[in-house]
Short mmCIF file of C-alpha atoms in Angstrom, two decimals:
data_model
loop_
_atom_site.label_atom_id
_atom_site.label_comp_id
_atom_site.label_asym_id
_atom_site.label_seq_id
_atom_site.Cartn_x
_atom_site.Cartn_y
_atom_site.Cartn_z
CA MET H 193 25.07 -16.65 -2.71
CA GLU H 194 21.27 -16.54 -3.07
CA ASN H 195 19.68 -15.61 -6.39
CA VAL H 196 17.22 -12.71 -6.06
CA VAL H 197 13.91 -12.83 -7.92
CA ILE H 198 10.99 -10.45 -8.34
CA THR H 199 7.71 -11.94 -7.15
CA GLY H 200 5.46 -8.91 -6.63
CA ARG H 201 4.76 -5.62 -8.40
CA GLY H 202 2.65 -2.65 -7.38
CA LEU H 203 2.51 0.86 -8.74
CA ILE H 204 0.76 4.16 -9.07
CA SER H 205 2.00 5.76 -12.26
CA SER H 206 0.91 8.59 -14.51
CA LEU H 207 -0.29 6.05 -17.10
CA GLY H 208 -2.07 3.49 -14.97
CA ASN H 209 -1.98 1.71 -11.64
CA THR H 210 -1.47 -1.86 -12.82
CA PRO H 211 1.54 -3.17 -14.77
CA GLU H 212 -0.79 -4.27 -17.57
CA LEU H 213 -2.59 -0.92 -17.95
CA MET H 214 0.65 1.07 -17.82
CA PHE H 215 2.19 -1.20 -20.44
CA LYS H 216 -0.87 -0.96 -22.69
CA ASN H 217 -0.69 2.83 -22.52
CA LEU H 218 3.06 2.81 -23.17
CA GLN H 219 2.58 0.50 -26.10
CA GLU H 220 -0.02 2.84 -27.59
CA GLY H 221 2.33 5.80 -27.21
CA ALA H 222 0.17 7.55 -24.61
CA CYS H 223 1.56 10.59 -22.82
CA ALA H 224 0.61 11.82 -19.34
CA PHE H 225 1.80 15.42 -19.81
CA ARG H 226 -0.63 18.25 -19.07
CA SER H 227 -0.48 22.01 -18.60
CA GLU H 228 -0.37 23.49 -15.09
CA PRO H 229 -1.82 27.01 -15.52
CA GLU H 230 -2.06 27.40 -11.70
CA TRP H 231 1.74 27.39 -11.50
CA ARG H 232 1.97 30.65 -13.46
CA LYS H 233 1.54 32.55 -10.19
CA TYR H 234 4.91 31.39 -8.84
CA ASN H 235 7.52 34.09 -9.19
CA GLY H 236 10.44 32.93 -11.33
CA LEU H 237 8.98 29.59 -12.37
CA GLU H 238 8.99 29.02 -16.13
CA THR H 239 7.84 25.40 -16.38
CA PHE H 240 4.08 24.92 -16.34
CA VAL H 241 3.73 21.25 -17.27
CA SER H 242 3.44 18.07 -15.22
CA ALA H 243 2.52 14.38 -15.45
CA PRO H 244 0.15 13.72 -12.53
CA ALA H 245 -0.59 10.28 -11.14
CA TYR H 246 -3.40 8.19 -12.57
CA PRO H 247 -6.44 8.52 -10.25
CA TYR H 248 -6.30 6.44 -7.06
CA ASP H 249 -8.36 6.23 -3.89
CA ALA H 250 -6.85 5.83 -0.42
CA HIS H 251 -10.06 6.43 1.51
CA ALA H 252 -10.42 2.78 2.47
CA LEU H 253 -7.60 3.43 4.94
CA SER H 254 -8.69 4.32 8.46
CA ARG H 255 -8.40 7.96 9.46
CA ASN H 256 -5.88 7.09 12.20
CA VAL H 257 -3.51 5.79 9.53
CA ARG H 258 -4.28 8.36 6.84
CA ARG H 259 -3.81 11.37 9.14
CA SER H 260 -0.01 11.18 9.00
CA MET H 261 0.12 10.50 5.26
CA SER H 262 0.63 12.89 2.39
CA ALA H 263 -0.10 11.84 -1.19
CA MET H 264 3.22 10.04 -1.61
CA SER H 265 2.65 7.82 1.42
CA GLU H 266 -0.86 7.01 0.21
CA MET H 267 0.48 6.07 -3.22
CA ALA H 268 3.32 4.02 -1.67
CA TYR H 269 0.88 2.19 0.59
CA LEU H 270 -1.52 1.32 -2.24
CA ALA H 271 1.36 0.16 -4.43
CA THR H 272 2.79 -1.91 -1.56
CA LEU H 273 -0.57 -3.55 -0.99
CA ASP H 274 -0.79 -4.45 -4.69
CA ALA H 275 2.79 -5.77 -4.72
CA LEU H 276 2.16 -7.98 -1.68
CA ASN H 277 -1.12 -9.25 -3.15
CA ASP H 278 0.69 -9.94 -6.40
CA ALA H 279 3.30 -11.93 -4.47
CA GLN H 280 0.64 -13.55 -2.29
CA LEU H 281 2.55 -12.52 0.79
CA THR H 282 1.58 -10.67 3.90
CA ILE H 283 4.12 -8.95 6.11
CA GLY H 284 1.71 -7.14 8.43
CA ARG H 285 0.51 -8.03 11.90
CA ASP H 286 -3.11 -8.54 10.81
CA GLU H 287 -3.78 -12.24 10.52
CA SER H 288 -7.53 -11.85 10.07
CA SER H 289 -7.28 -11.55 6.28
CA THR H 290 -10.03 -13.48 4.55
CA GLN H 291 -7.87 -14.02 1.48
CA THR H 292 -6.59 -17.54 1.09
CA ASN H 293 -3.17 -18.95 0.23
CA PHE H 294 -1.32 -16.17 1.94
CA HIS H 295 2.11 -17.16 3.06
CA ARG H 296 3.33 -15.66 6.30
CA PRO H 297 7.11 -15.38 6.53
CA ASN H 298 9.21 -14.95 9.64
CA HIS H 299 9.32 -11.21 10.24
CA LEU H 300 12.98 -11.29 11.16
CA ARG H 301 13.80 -12.47 7.61
CA VAL H 302 11.90 -9.65 5.90
CA GLY H 303 13.03 -6.09 5.15
CA LEU H 304 11.18 -3.00 4.01
CA VAL H 305 13.29 -0.53 2.03
CA MET H 306 11.58 2.49 0.52
CA GLY H 307 11.98 6.23 0.37
CA SER H 308 11.29 9.54 -1.30
CA THR H 309 13.28 12.56 -2.41
CA SER H 310 12.35 14.47 0.75
CA GLY H 311 9.47 14.65 3.20
CA SER H 312 6.17 15.68 1.66
CA PRO H 313 6.76 18.88 -0.35
CA ILE H 314 3.05 19.72 -0.08
CA TYR H 315 3.16 19.66 3.72
CA LEU H 316 6.67 21.14 3.92
CA GLU H 317 5.20 24.23 2.28
CA ALA H 318 2.18 24.25 4.61
CA TYR H 319 4.29 23.51 7.70
CA PHE H 320 6.78 26.32 7.24
CA LYS H 321 4.23 28.77 5.82
CA LYS H 322 2.25 28.45 9.04
CA MET H 323 5.40 28.51 11.17
CA PHE H 324 6.49 31.83 9.64
CA GLU H 325 3.00 33.33 9.67
CA MET H 326 2.50 32.49 13.34
CA GLY H 327 6.06 33.37 14.32
CA GLY H 328 6.45 29.89 15.81
CA PRO H 329 4.76 26.51 16.17
CA LYS H 330 1.36 27.80 17.32
CA GLY H 331 -1.42 26.05 15.46
CA GLN H 332 0.69 23.18 14.10
CA MET H 333 -1.09 19.84 13.95
CA SER H 334 0.52 16.93 15.78
CA THR H 335 0.70 14.97 12.54
CA SER H 336 2.37 17.70 10.45
CA PHE H 337 5.87 16.51 11.23
CA PHE H 338 5.03 12.89 10.37
CA LYS H 339 4.31 14.03 6.82
CA VAL H 340 7.45 16.11 6.41
CA MET H 341 10.07 13.87 8.00
CA ASN H 342 12.36 12.16 5.51
CA HIS H 343 11.25 8.61 6.33
CA SER H 344 7.56 9.50 6.16
CA VAL H 345 6.81 7.14 3.23
CA ALA H 346 8.50 4.10 4.75
CA THR H 347 7.08 4.47 8.25
CA ASN H 348 3.59 5.31 7.01
CA VAL H 349 3.57 2.17 4.88
CA ALA H 350 4.82 0.13 7.84
CA LEU H 351 2.13 1.59 10.11
CA ALA H 352 -0.65 1.05 7.58
CA LEU H 353 0.40 -2.57 7.03
CA GLY H 354 1.06 -3.24 10.69
CA TYR H 355 4.58 -4.28 9.70
CA SER H 356 7.20 -4.68 12.37
CA GLY H 357 10.70 -5.51 11.27
CA PRO H 358 13.81 -4.02 9.69
CA LEU H 359 13.07 -0.79 7.83
CA ILE H 360 15.48 1.36 5.87
CA SER H 361 14.48 4.62 4.22
CA PRO H 362 16.98 5.56 1.50
CA SER H 363 16.75 9.00 -0.03
CA SER H 364 18.74 9.81 -3.14
CA ALA H 365 16.17 11.67 -5.24
CA CYS H 366 15.79 10.06 -8.67
CA SER H 367 17.88 7.00 -7.78
CA THR H 368 16.05 6.28 -4.50
CA SER H 369 14.03 3.26 -5.59
CA SER H 370 16.73 1.69 -7.76
CA GLN H 371 19.14 2.08 -4.86
CA ALA H 372 16.55 0.48 -2.54
CA ALA H 373 16.29 -2.48 -4.92
CA ILE H 374 20.06 -2.95 -5.17
CA LEU H 375 20.60 -2.66 -1.41
CA ALA H 376 17.86 -5.23 -0.73
CA MET H 377 19.27 -7.49 -3.44
CA GLN H 378 22.66 -7.43 -1.67
CA LEU H 379 21.08 -8.27 1.70
CA ILE H 380 19.04 -11.16 0.27
CA ARG H 381 22.08 -12.48 -1.58
CA ALA H 382 24.06 -12.36 1.66
CA GLY H 383 21.38 -14.43 3.35
CA VAL H 384 20.32 -11.66 5.75
CA TRP H 385 16.74 -11.52 4.43
CA ASP H 386 14.50 -13.92 2.51
CA VAL H 387 12.11 -11.22 1.34
CA ALA H 388 12.30 -7.45 0.85
CA VAL H 389 9.61 -4.97 -0.10
CA VAL H 390 11.37 -2.15 -1.93
CA GLY H 391 10.65 1.01 -3.85
CA GLY H 392 10.05 4.71 -3.79
CA ALA H 393 7.39 7.37 -4.06
CA ASP H 394 7.13 11.08 -4.68
CA GLU H 395 4.26 13.57 -4.99
CA LEU H 396 3.80 16.43 -7.40
CA HIS H 397 4.44 19.95 -6.12
CA PHE H 398 5.67 23.10 -7.78
CA THR H 399 8.81 23.13 -5.60
CA SER H 400 9.92 19.78 -7.08
CA VAL H 401 9.54 21.28 -10.54
CA ALA H 402 11.28 24.47 -9.42
CA VAL H 403 14.43 22.49 -8.57
CA PHE H 404 14.79 21.43 -12.23
CA ASP H 405 13.57 24.80 -13.51
CA THR H 406 16.32 26.55 -11.55
CA VAL H 407 19.09 24.42 -13.06
CA LYS H 408 17.51 24.78 -16.54
CA ALA H 409 16.68 21.09 -16.83
CA SER H 410 12.88 21.22 -17.21
CA SER H 411 10.83 21.71 -20.37
CA LYS H 412 9.53 25.26 -20.75
CA ASN H 413 8.92 25.74 -24.48
CA TYR H 414 5.71 23.72 -24.72
CA ASN H 415 3.74 24.96 -21.73
CA ASP H 416 0.53 25.31 -23.74
CA CYS H 417 0.97 22.12 -25.79
CA PRO H 418 2.62 19.63 -23.43
CA GLN H 419 1.88 16.64 -25.66
CA ASP H 420 4.34 18.15 -28.15
CA ILE H 421 7.28 18.13 -25.73
CA PRO H 422 10.14 16.38 -27.58
CA GLY H 423 11.00 12.95 -26.23
CA PRO H 424 14.31 11.79 -24.78
CA PHE H 425 17.24 11.80 -27.26
CA SER H 426 15.41 14.22 -29.62
CA LEU H 427 17.57 16.75 -31.39
CA ASN H 428 15.23 19.49 -30.18
CA ARG H 429 14.69 18.17 -26.62
CA ASP H 430 14.17 20.92 -24.08
CA GLY H 431 14.06 19.20 -20.70
CA LEU H 432 12.07 16.97 -18.41
CA VAL H 433 8.51 16.89 -17.13
CA VAL H 434 8.04 16.13 -13.43
CA SER H 435 5.64 13.36 -12.51
CA GLU H 436 4.68 11.55 -9.30
CA GLY H 437 3.77 8.04 -8.23
CA ALA H 438 5.02 4.96 -6.42
CA GLY H 439 6.75 1.82 -7.61
CA ILE H 440 7.05 -1.15 -5.26
CA LEU H 441 8.60 -4.59 -5.81
CA VAL H 442 8.69 -7.71 -3.72
CA LEU H 443 12.18 -9.20 -3.96
CA GLU H 444 12.82 -12.67 -2.69
CA SER H 445 15.54 -15.28 -2.59
CA GLU H 446 14.91 -17.75 -5.38
CA LYS H 447 15.03 -20.57 -2.85
CA HIS H 448 12.29 -18.95 -0.75
CA ALA H 449 10.15 -18.18 -3.78
CA LEU H 450 10.46 -21.71 -5.19
CA ALA H 451 9.69 -23.26 -1.79
CA ARG H 452 6.34 -21.49 -1.66
CA LYS H 453 5.72 -21.93 -5.42
CA ALA H 454 5.56 -18.18 -5.99
CA LYS H 455 5.16 -16.75 -9.45
CA ILE H 456 8.52 -15.35 -10.56
CA TYR H 457 8.46 -12.36 -12.90
CA GLY H 458 12.17 -11.92 -13.34
CA GLN H 459 15.53 -12.04 -11.65
CA LEU H 460 17.47 -9.10 -10.31
CA LEU H 461 20.78 -10.39 -11.55
CA GLY H 462 23.07 -7.57 -10.56
CA GLY H 463 23.40 -3.94 -9.73
CA SER H 464 25.66 -1.16 -8.63
CA TYR H 465 25.30 2.27 -7.09
CA PHE H 466 28.18 4.66 -7.37
CA CYS H 467 28.39 8.29 -6.32
CA ASP H 468 30.67 10.12 -8.77
CA GLY H 469 32.02 12.58 -6.22
CA ILE H 470 32.63 15.06 -9.02
CA HIS H 471 29.66 17.35 -9.55
CA MET H 472 26.26 17.94 -7.89
CA SER H 473 24.26 18.33 -11.08
CA GLN H 474 26.42 17.67 -14.14
CA PRO H 475 26.21 14.04 -15.31
CA GLN H 476 29.58 12.37 -15.92
CA ALA H 477 29.71 9.84 -18.77
CA GLU H 478 32.79 8.05 -17.46
CA GLN H 479 31.24 7.53 -14.06
CA MET H 480 27.95 6.37 -15.57
CA ALA H 481 29.88 3.86 -17.67
CA LEU H 482 31.75 2.65 -14.61
CA THR H 483 28.43 2.11 -12.80
CA MET H 484 27.03 0.11 -15.75
CA SER H 485 30.21 -1.96 -16.04
CA GLU H 486 30.16 -2.73 -12.32
CA ALA H 487 26.52 -3.85 -12.59
CA LEU H 488 27.42 -6.17 -15.48
CA LYS H 489 30.37 -7.52 -13.50
CA ASP H 490 28.11 -7.99 -10.48
CA ALA H 491 25.65 -9.94 -12.67
CA ASN H 492 28.54 -11.91 -14.11
CA ILE H 493 27.46 -11.34 -17.72
CA SER H 494 29.07 -9.65 -20.69
CA PRO H 495 27.60 -6.53 -22.34
CA ASP H 496 26.90 -8.75 -25.36
CA ALA H 497 24.13 -10.50 -23.42
CA ILE H 498 22.16 -7.28 -22.94
CA GLY H 499 19.31 -6.97 -25.44
CA TYR H 500 18.05 -3.57 -24.41
CA VAL H 501 19.04 -0.61 -22.26
CA ASN H 502 16.27 1.18 -20.39
CA ALA H 503 17.89 4.59 -20.06
CA HIS H 504 17.35 7.14 -17.34
CA ALA H 505 17.28 9.82 -20.07
CA THR H 506 14.96 12.62 -19.03
CA ALA H 507 15.29 14.66 -22.26
CA THR H 508 17.80 17.13 -20.84
CA SER H 509 20.53 18.33 -23.13
CA ILE H 510 23.55 17.15 -21.13
CA GLY H 511 21.99 14.19 -19.31
CA ASP H 512 20.92 12.34 -22.47
CA GLU H 513 24.21 13.10 -24.18
CA GLN H 514 26.35 11.83 -21.30
CA GLU H 515 24.26 8.70 -20.88
CA VAL H 516 24.54 7.79 -24.57
CA GLN H 517 28.28 8.40 -24.45
CA ALA H 518 28.50 6.08 -21.43
CA ILE H 519 26.36 3.35 -23.03
CA SER H 520 28.41 3.57 -26.24
CA SER H 521 31.64 3.07 -24.34
CA VAL H 522 30.30 0.10 -22.33
CA PHE H 523 28.91 -1.62 -25.43
CA ALA H 524 32.05 -0.81 -27.42
CA GLY H 525 30.57 -0.14 -30.83
CA ARG H 526 27.61 -2.52 -30.66
CA LYS H 527 24.43 -0.55 -31.42
CA VAL H 528 22.35 -1.71 -28.47
CA PRO H 529 18.65 -0.71 -28.49
CA VAL H 530 18.04 2.18 -26.06
CA SER H 531 14.90 3.95 -24.92
CA SER H 532 13.58 5.92 -21.99
CA LEU H 533 9.97 5.94 -20.78
CA LYS H 534 10.10 9.50 -19.49
CA GLY H 535 8.60 10.90 -22.68
CA HIS H 536 5.43 8.95 -21.85
CA LEU H 537 5.37 8.87 -18.05
CA GLY H 538 7.31 11.98 -17.07
CA HIS H 539 9.91 11.75 -14.33
CA SER H 540 8.49 10.35 -11.09
CA LEU H 541 11.75 11.02 -9.20
CA ALA H 542 12.12 8.56 -6.28
CA ALA H 543 9.56 6.23 -7.86
CA CYS H 544 10.98 6.02 -11.38
CA GLY H 545 13.53 3.25 -10.84
CA THR H 546 11.04 0.63 -9.67
CA ILE H 547 8.23 1.81 -11.98
CA GLU H 548 10.68 1.33 -14.86
CA ILE H 549 11.60 -2.17 -13.64
CA ILE H 550 7.89 -3.05 -13.69
CA ALA H 551 7.68 -1.72 -17.25
CA ILE H 552 10.77 -3.74 -18.22
CA LEU H 553 9.18 -6.94 -16.87
CA GLU H 554 6.11 -6.20 -19.01
CA MET H 555 8.33 -5.60 -22.05
CA MET H 556 10.00 -8.96 -21.44
CA LYS H 557 6.66 -10.74 -21.02
CA ASN H 558 5.21 -9.14 -24.17
CA LYS H 559 8.47 -9.41 -26.14
CA THR H 560 8.08 -5.76 -27.07
CA LEU H 561 10.49 -2.89 -26.52
CA ILE H 562 8.80 0.47 -26.00
CA GLY H 563 10.35 3.14 -28.22
CA ASN H 564 11.01 6.72 -27.17
CA ARG H 565 7.92 8.87 -27.58
CA ASN H 566 7.74 11.89 -29.84
CA VAL H 567 11.21 11.77 -31.36
CA THR H 568 11.01 13.17 -34.87
CA GLU H 569 14.74 13.55 -35.25
CA VAL H 570 17.32 11.81 -33.10
CA SER H 571 20.27 13.91 -32.12
CA PRO H 572 23.09 12.98 -34.58
CA ASP H 573 25.52 12.65 -31.66
CA PHE H 574 23.73 9.48 -30.64
CA SER H 575 24.71 7.31 -33.59
CA GLY H 576 26.73 4.98 -31.34
CA VAL H 577 23.57 3.29 -30.07
CA ASP H 578 20.20 2.28 -31.52
CA ILE H 579 17.80 4.97 -30.23
CA LEU H 580 14.37 3.38 -30.60
CA THR H 581 11.86 5.78 -32.08
CA GLN H 582 9.13 3.19 -32.26
CA ASN H 583 8.17 -0.02 -30.51
CA LYS H 584 10.05 -3.12 -31.55
CA SER H 585 9.23 -6.81 -31.21
CA LYS H 586 12.12 -8.52 -29.51
CA ASP H 587 12.80 -11.34 -27.12
CA ILE H 588 14.98 -9.85 -24.43
CA PRO H 589 16.65 -12.19 -21.97
CA TYR H 590 18.69 -9.48 -20.21
CA VAL H 591 18.07 -5.74 -19.72
CA LEU H 592 20.27 -3.04 -18.27
CA SER H 593 18.35 -0.29 -16.48
CA ASN H 594 19.88 3.06 -15.50
CA ASN H 595 18.80 5.70 -13.01
CA PHE H 596 20.81 8.76 -12.13
CA ALA H 597 20.24 11.53 -9.59
CA PHE H 598 21.55 14.87 -8.40
CA GLY H 599 24.61 14.55 -6.23
CA GLY H 600 26.33 12.35 -8.83
CA MET H 601 24.22 9.37 -7.77
CA ASN H 602 24.44 6.68 -10.45
CA THR H 603 22.64 3.33 -10.37
CA SER H 604 22.47 0.46 -12.85
CA LEU H 605 20.58 -2.81 -12.60
CA ILE H 606 20.60 -6.01 -14.63
CA ILE H 607 17.26 -7.79 -14.97
CA LYS H 608 16.94 -11.31 -16.31
CA ASN H 609 13.78 -12.57 -17.95
CA GLN H 610 12.57 -15.59 -16.05
CA ILE H 611 9.08 -16.07 -17.46
CA MET Z 146 -22.22 31.91 24.59
CA GLN Z 147 -25.05 29.55 25.47
CA ARG Z 148 -24.13 25.96 26.39
CA SER Z 149 -26.11 24.63 23.39
CA GLU Z 150 -24.13 26.83 21.03
CA ILE Z 151 -20.85 25.71 22.61
CA VAL Z 152 -21.91 22.09 22.18
CA ASN Z 153 -22.87 22.69 18.54
CA GLN Z 154 -19.60 24.43 17.76
CA ILE Z 155 -17.47 21.77 19.43
CA ASN Z 156 -19.40 18.99 17.71
CA ALA Z 157 -19.06 20.70 14.33
CA THR Z 158 -15.29 21.11 14.87
CA LEU Z 159 -14.83 17.47 15.85
CA ALA Z 160 -17.00 16.21 13.00
CA GLU Z 161 -15.07 18.27 10.46
CA ASN Z 162 -11.58 17.41 11.63
CA PHE Z 163 -11.90 13.82 12.79
CA GLU Z 164 -14.31 12.44 10.18
CA LEU Z 165 -17.02 11.85 12.82
CA LYS Z 166 -20.75 12.02 12.25
CA ILE Z 167 -22.71 14.58 14.29
CA ASP Z 168 -25.15 11.93 15.50
CA GLN Z 169 -22.21 9.94 16.97
CA LEU Z 170 -21.43 12.84 19.26
CA LYS Z 171 -23.28 12.35 22.57
CA PRO Z 172 -22.32 14.04 25.85
CA ASP Z 173 -21.37 10.71 27.40
CA SER Z 174 -19.40 9.52 24.37
CA ASN Z 175 -15.98 8.35 25.52
CA LEU Z 176 -13.35 10.16 23.47
CA PHE Z 177 -11.10 7.14 23.20
CA THR Z 178 -13.31 4.05 23.20
CA ASP Z 179 -16.42 5.44 21.47
CA LEU Z 180 -14.94 8.08 19.16
CA LYS Z 181 -11.63 6.23 18.63
CA LEU Z 182 -9.50 9.32 19.23
CA ASP Z 183 -5.99 8.99 20.68
CA SER Z 184 -3.28 11.15 22.19
CA LEU Z 185 -2.31 12.72 18.84
CA ASP Z 186 -5.96 13.55 18.13
CA ALA Z 187 -6.23 15.13 21.58
CA ILE Z 188 -3.39 17.52 20.70
CA ASP Z 189 -5.04 18.42 17.40
CA MET Z 190 -8.41 18.84 19.12
CA LEU Z 191 -6.80 21.41 21.41
CA VAL Z 192 -5.48 23.34 18.39
CA HIS Z 193 -8.84 23.25 16.59
CA LEU Z 194 -10.87 24.25 19.65
CA GLU Z 195 -8.54 27.11 20.61
CA GLU Z 196 -8.75 28.40 17.05
CA LYS Z 197 -12.54 28.09 16.97
CA MET Z 198 -13.14 29.64 20.39
CA GLY Z 199 -10.37 32.22 20.24
CA LYS Z 200 -9.32 31.27 23.77
CA LYS Z 201 -6.44 29.32 25.30
CA LEU Z 202 -7.67 26.12 26.93
CA ASP Z 203 -6.29 24.48 30.06
CA VAL Z 204 -4.09 21.62 28.84
CA GLU Z 205 -3.96 19.93 32.24
CA LYS Z 206 -7.76 19.80 32.41
CA LEU Z 207 -7.96 18.54 28.85
CA LYS Z 208 -5.56 15.71 29.71
CA GLU Z 209 -8.09 14.54 32.31
CA ALA Z 210 -11.06 14.69 29.90
CA ARG Z 211 -12.63 11.34 29.06
CA THR Z 212 -16.04 12.22 27.62
CA LEU Z 213 -17.40 14.86 25.29
CA ASN Z 214 -19.21 16.36 28.24
CA ASP Z 215 -15.84 16.96 29.92
CA ILE Z 216 -14.78 18.90 26.82
CA TYR Z 217 -18.00 20.96 26.79
CA ASN Z 218 -17.39 21.83 30.47
CA ILE Z 219 -13.76 22.83 29.96
CA VAL Z 220 -14.65 25.14 27.04
CA GLU Z 221 -17.68 26.58 28.87
CA ASP Z 222 -15.50 27.39 31.92
CA VAL Z 223 -13.00 29.26 29.78
CA LEU Z 224 -15.70 31.26 28.00
CA LYS Z 225 -17.41 32.31 31.25
#
């Protein structure tokens, strides 16, 4: 079975568009939350905070490519370009690149796996608004559908790169990109692919926030002072803040990476994705624990090897509680360090899994765990684990990373430091 | 509507929606090779021009159009 390593990283996040800048901001305890006064006009919405993406510019793309893209495809494309540059790989048709030392793999041995929660929410609104106003499709642009179809992100990235080859577009909301990474890991291990470009992207829109608002999972008590929103695991936490962005990784068989002398950032040692089949929105500790245990088994390591757990924790009442319960049961009494980055970055939905892996790789490189932001008092129920309330210097050879999503979608990954 | 006004309105519509510069837009400009439009753009051009002119255009004639001048003629015919 092939080992799977990470050789490229690209991202658009709310706290920076390079791994180094995002990490610097995380280390300094920065927070991307801001008020959204414009959202006050939406009937029934009570959450008026967001964590928008750090500024980016997609105008270098030709109009013919950009015309079918919404913001999430633009972000995914830019992140993919950065990830491929980082890996010094090209998977597109264009061989006229002036950059040197680019390796060109056999297209049949490469896969592209990326997705989003849904098609573009911005254009879904515009598409159906016009459809209802006009009483039918009159006046629709030819490219409207290409922005709202579910595989819009993946196909737009492929088109912009000139990539032809296997493409899969997973969509499981907040576990989309972690699921993409695990699926690609399995295919590389099995020898089907040498290289996979994986990840997820989502764009900010009030309807994405409304989903969490409706199920009482979003923060609504700090609309005028979003920087004060309590962090994950806080006793007084009041819900999540929706963000946007893209996180893209280049995964590669270790053999392939070593053969071309690629820089290796870490190893994707194991992973599991399990649907709980129990409840659409209520997290289930037992099932989360099962997912983590399966990931550890898949990585062939014991929980004792794990030096840090990067939690999914979004600062919801039940979600954080169930996740801690699950971690406590897996680590059987050992107080493993736990933190979530969602108090800094917000929740970038389909992008969060791979953005968090990039942050984990930076933590490993810098031997620094990022503590939860803005936690003045940890919920007393969480005494079974070590909830980090500040950064901590630590060498971490192995990390467990969780991402969970509506529909009972649970994912866990094991990352090994290889620097 | 005078031909010159039709030309100006069509050029303004194309410039706005297809990121073209007005001085690129010559009557003999080929829609596909000079202006780099394609079949999807042609569909969107139809939507934009119908909206701008308030008239339904002949799709079959538009399919045959190759130059900007062909577009000016099609719109002028409809407005007559």
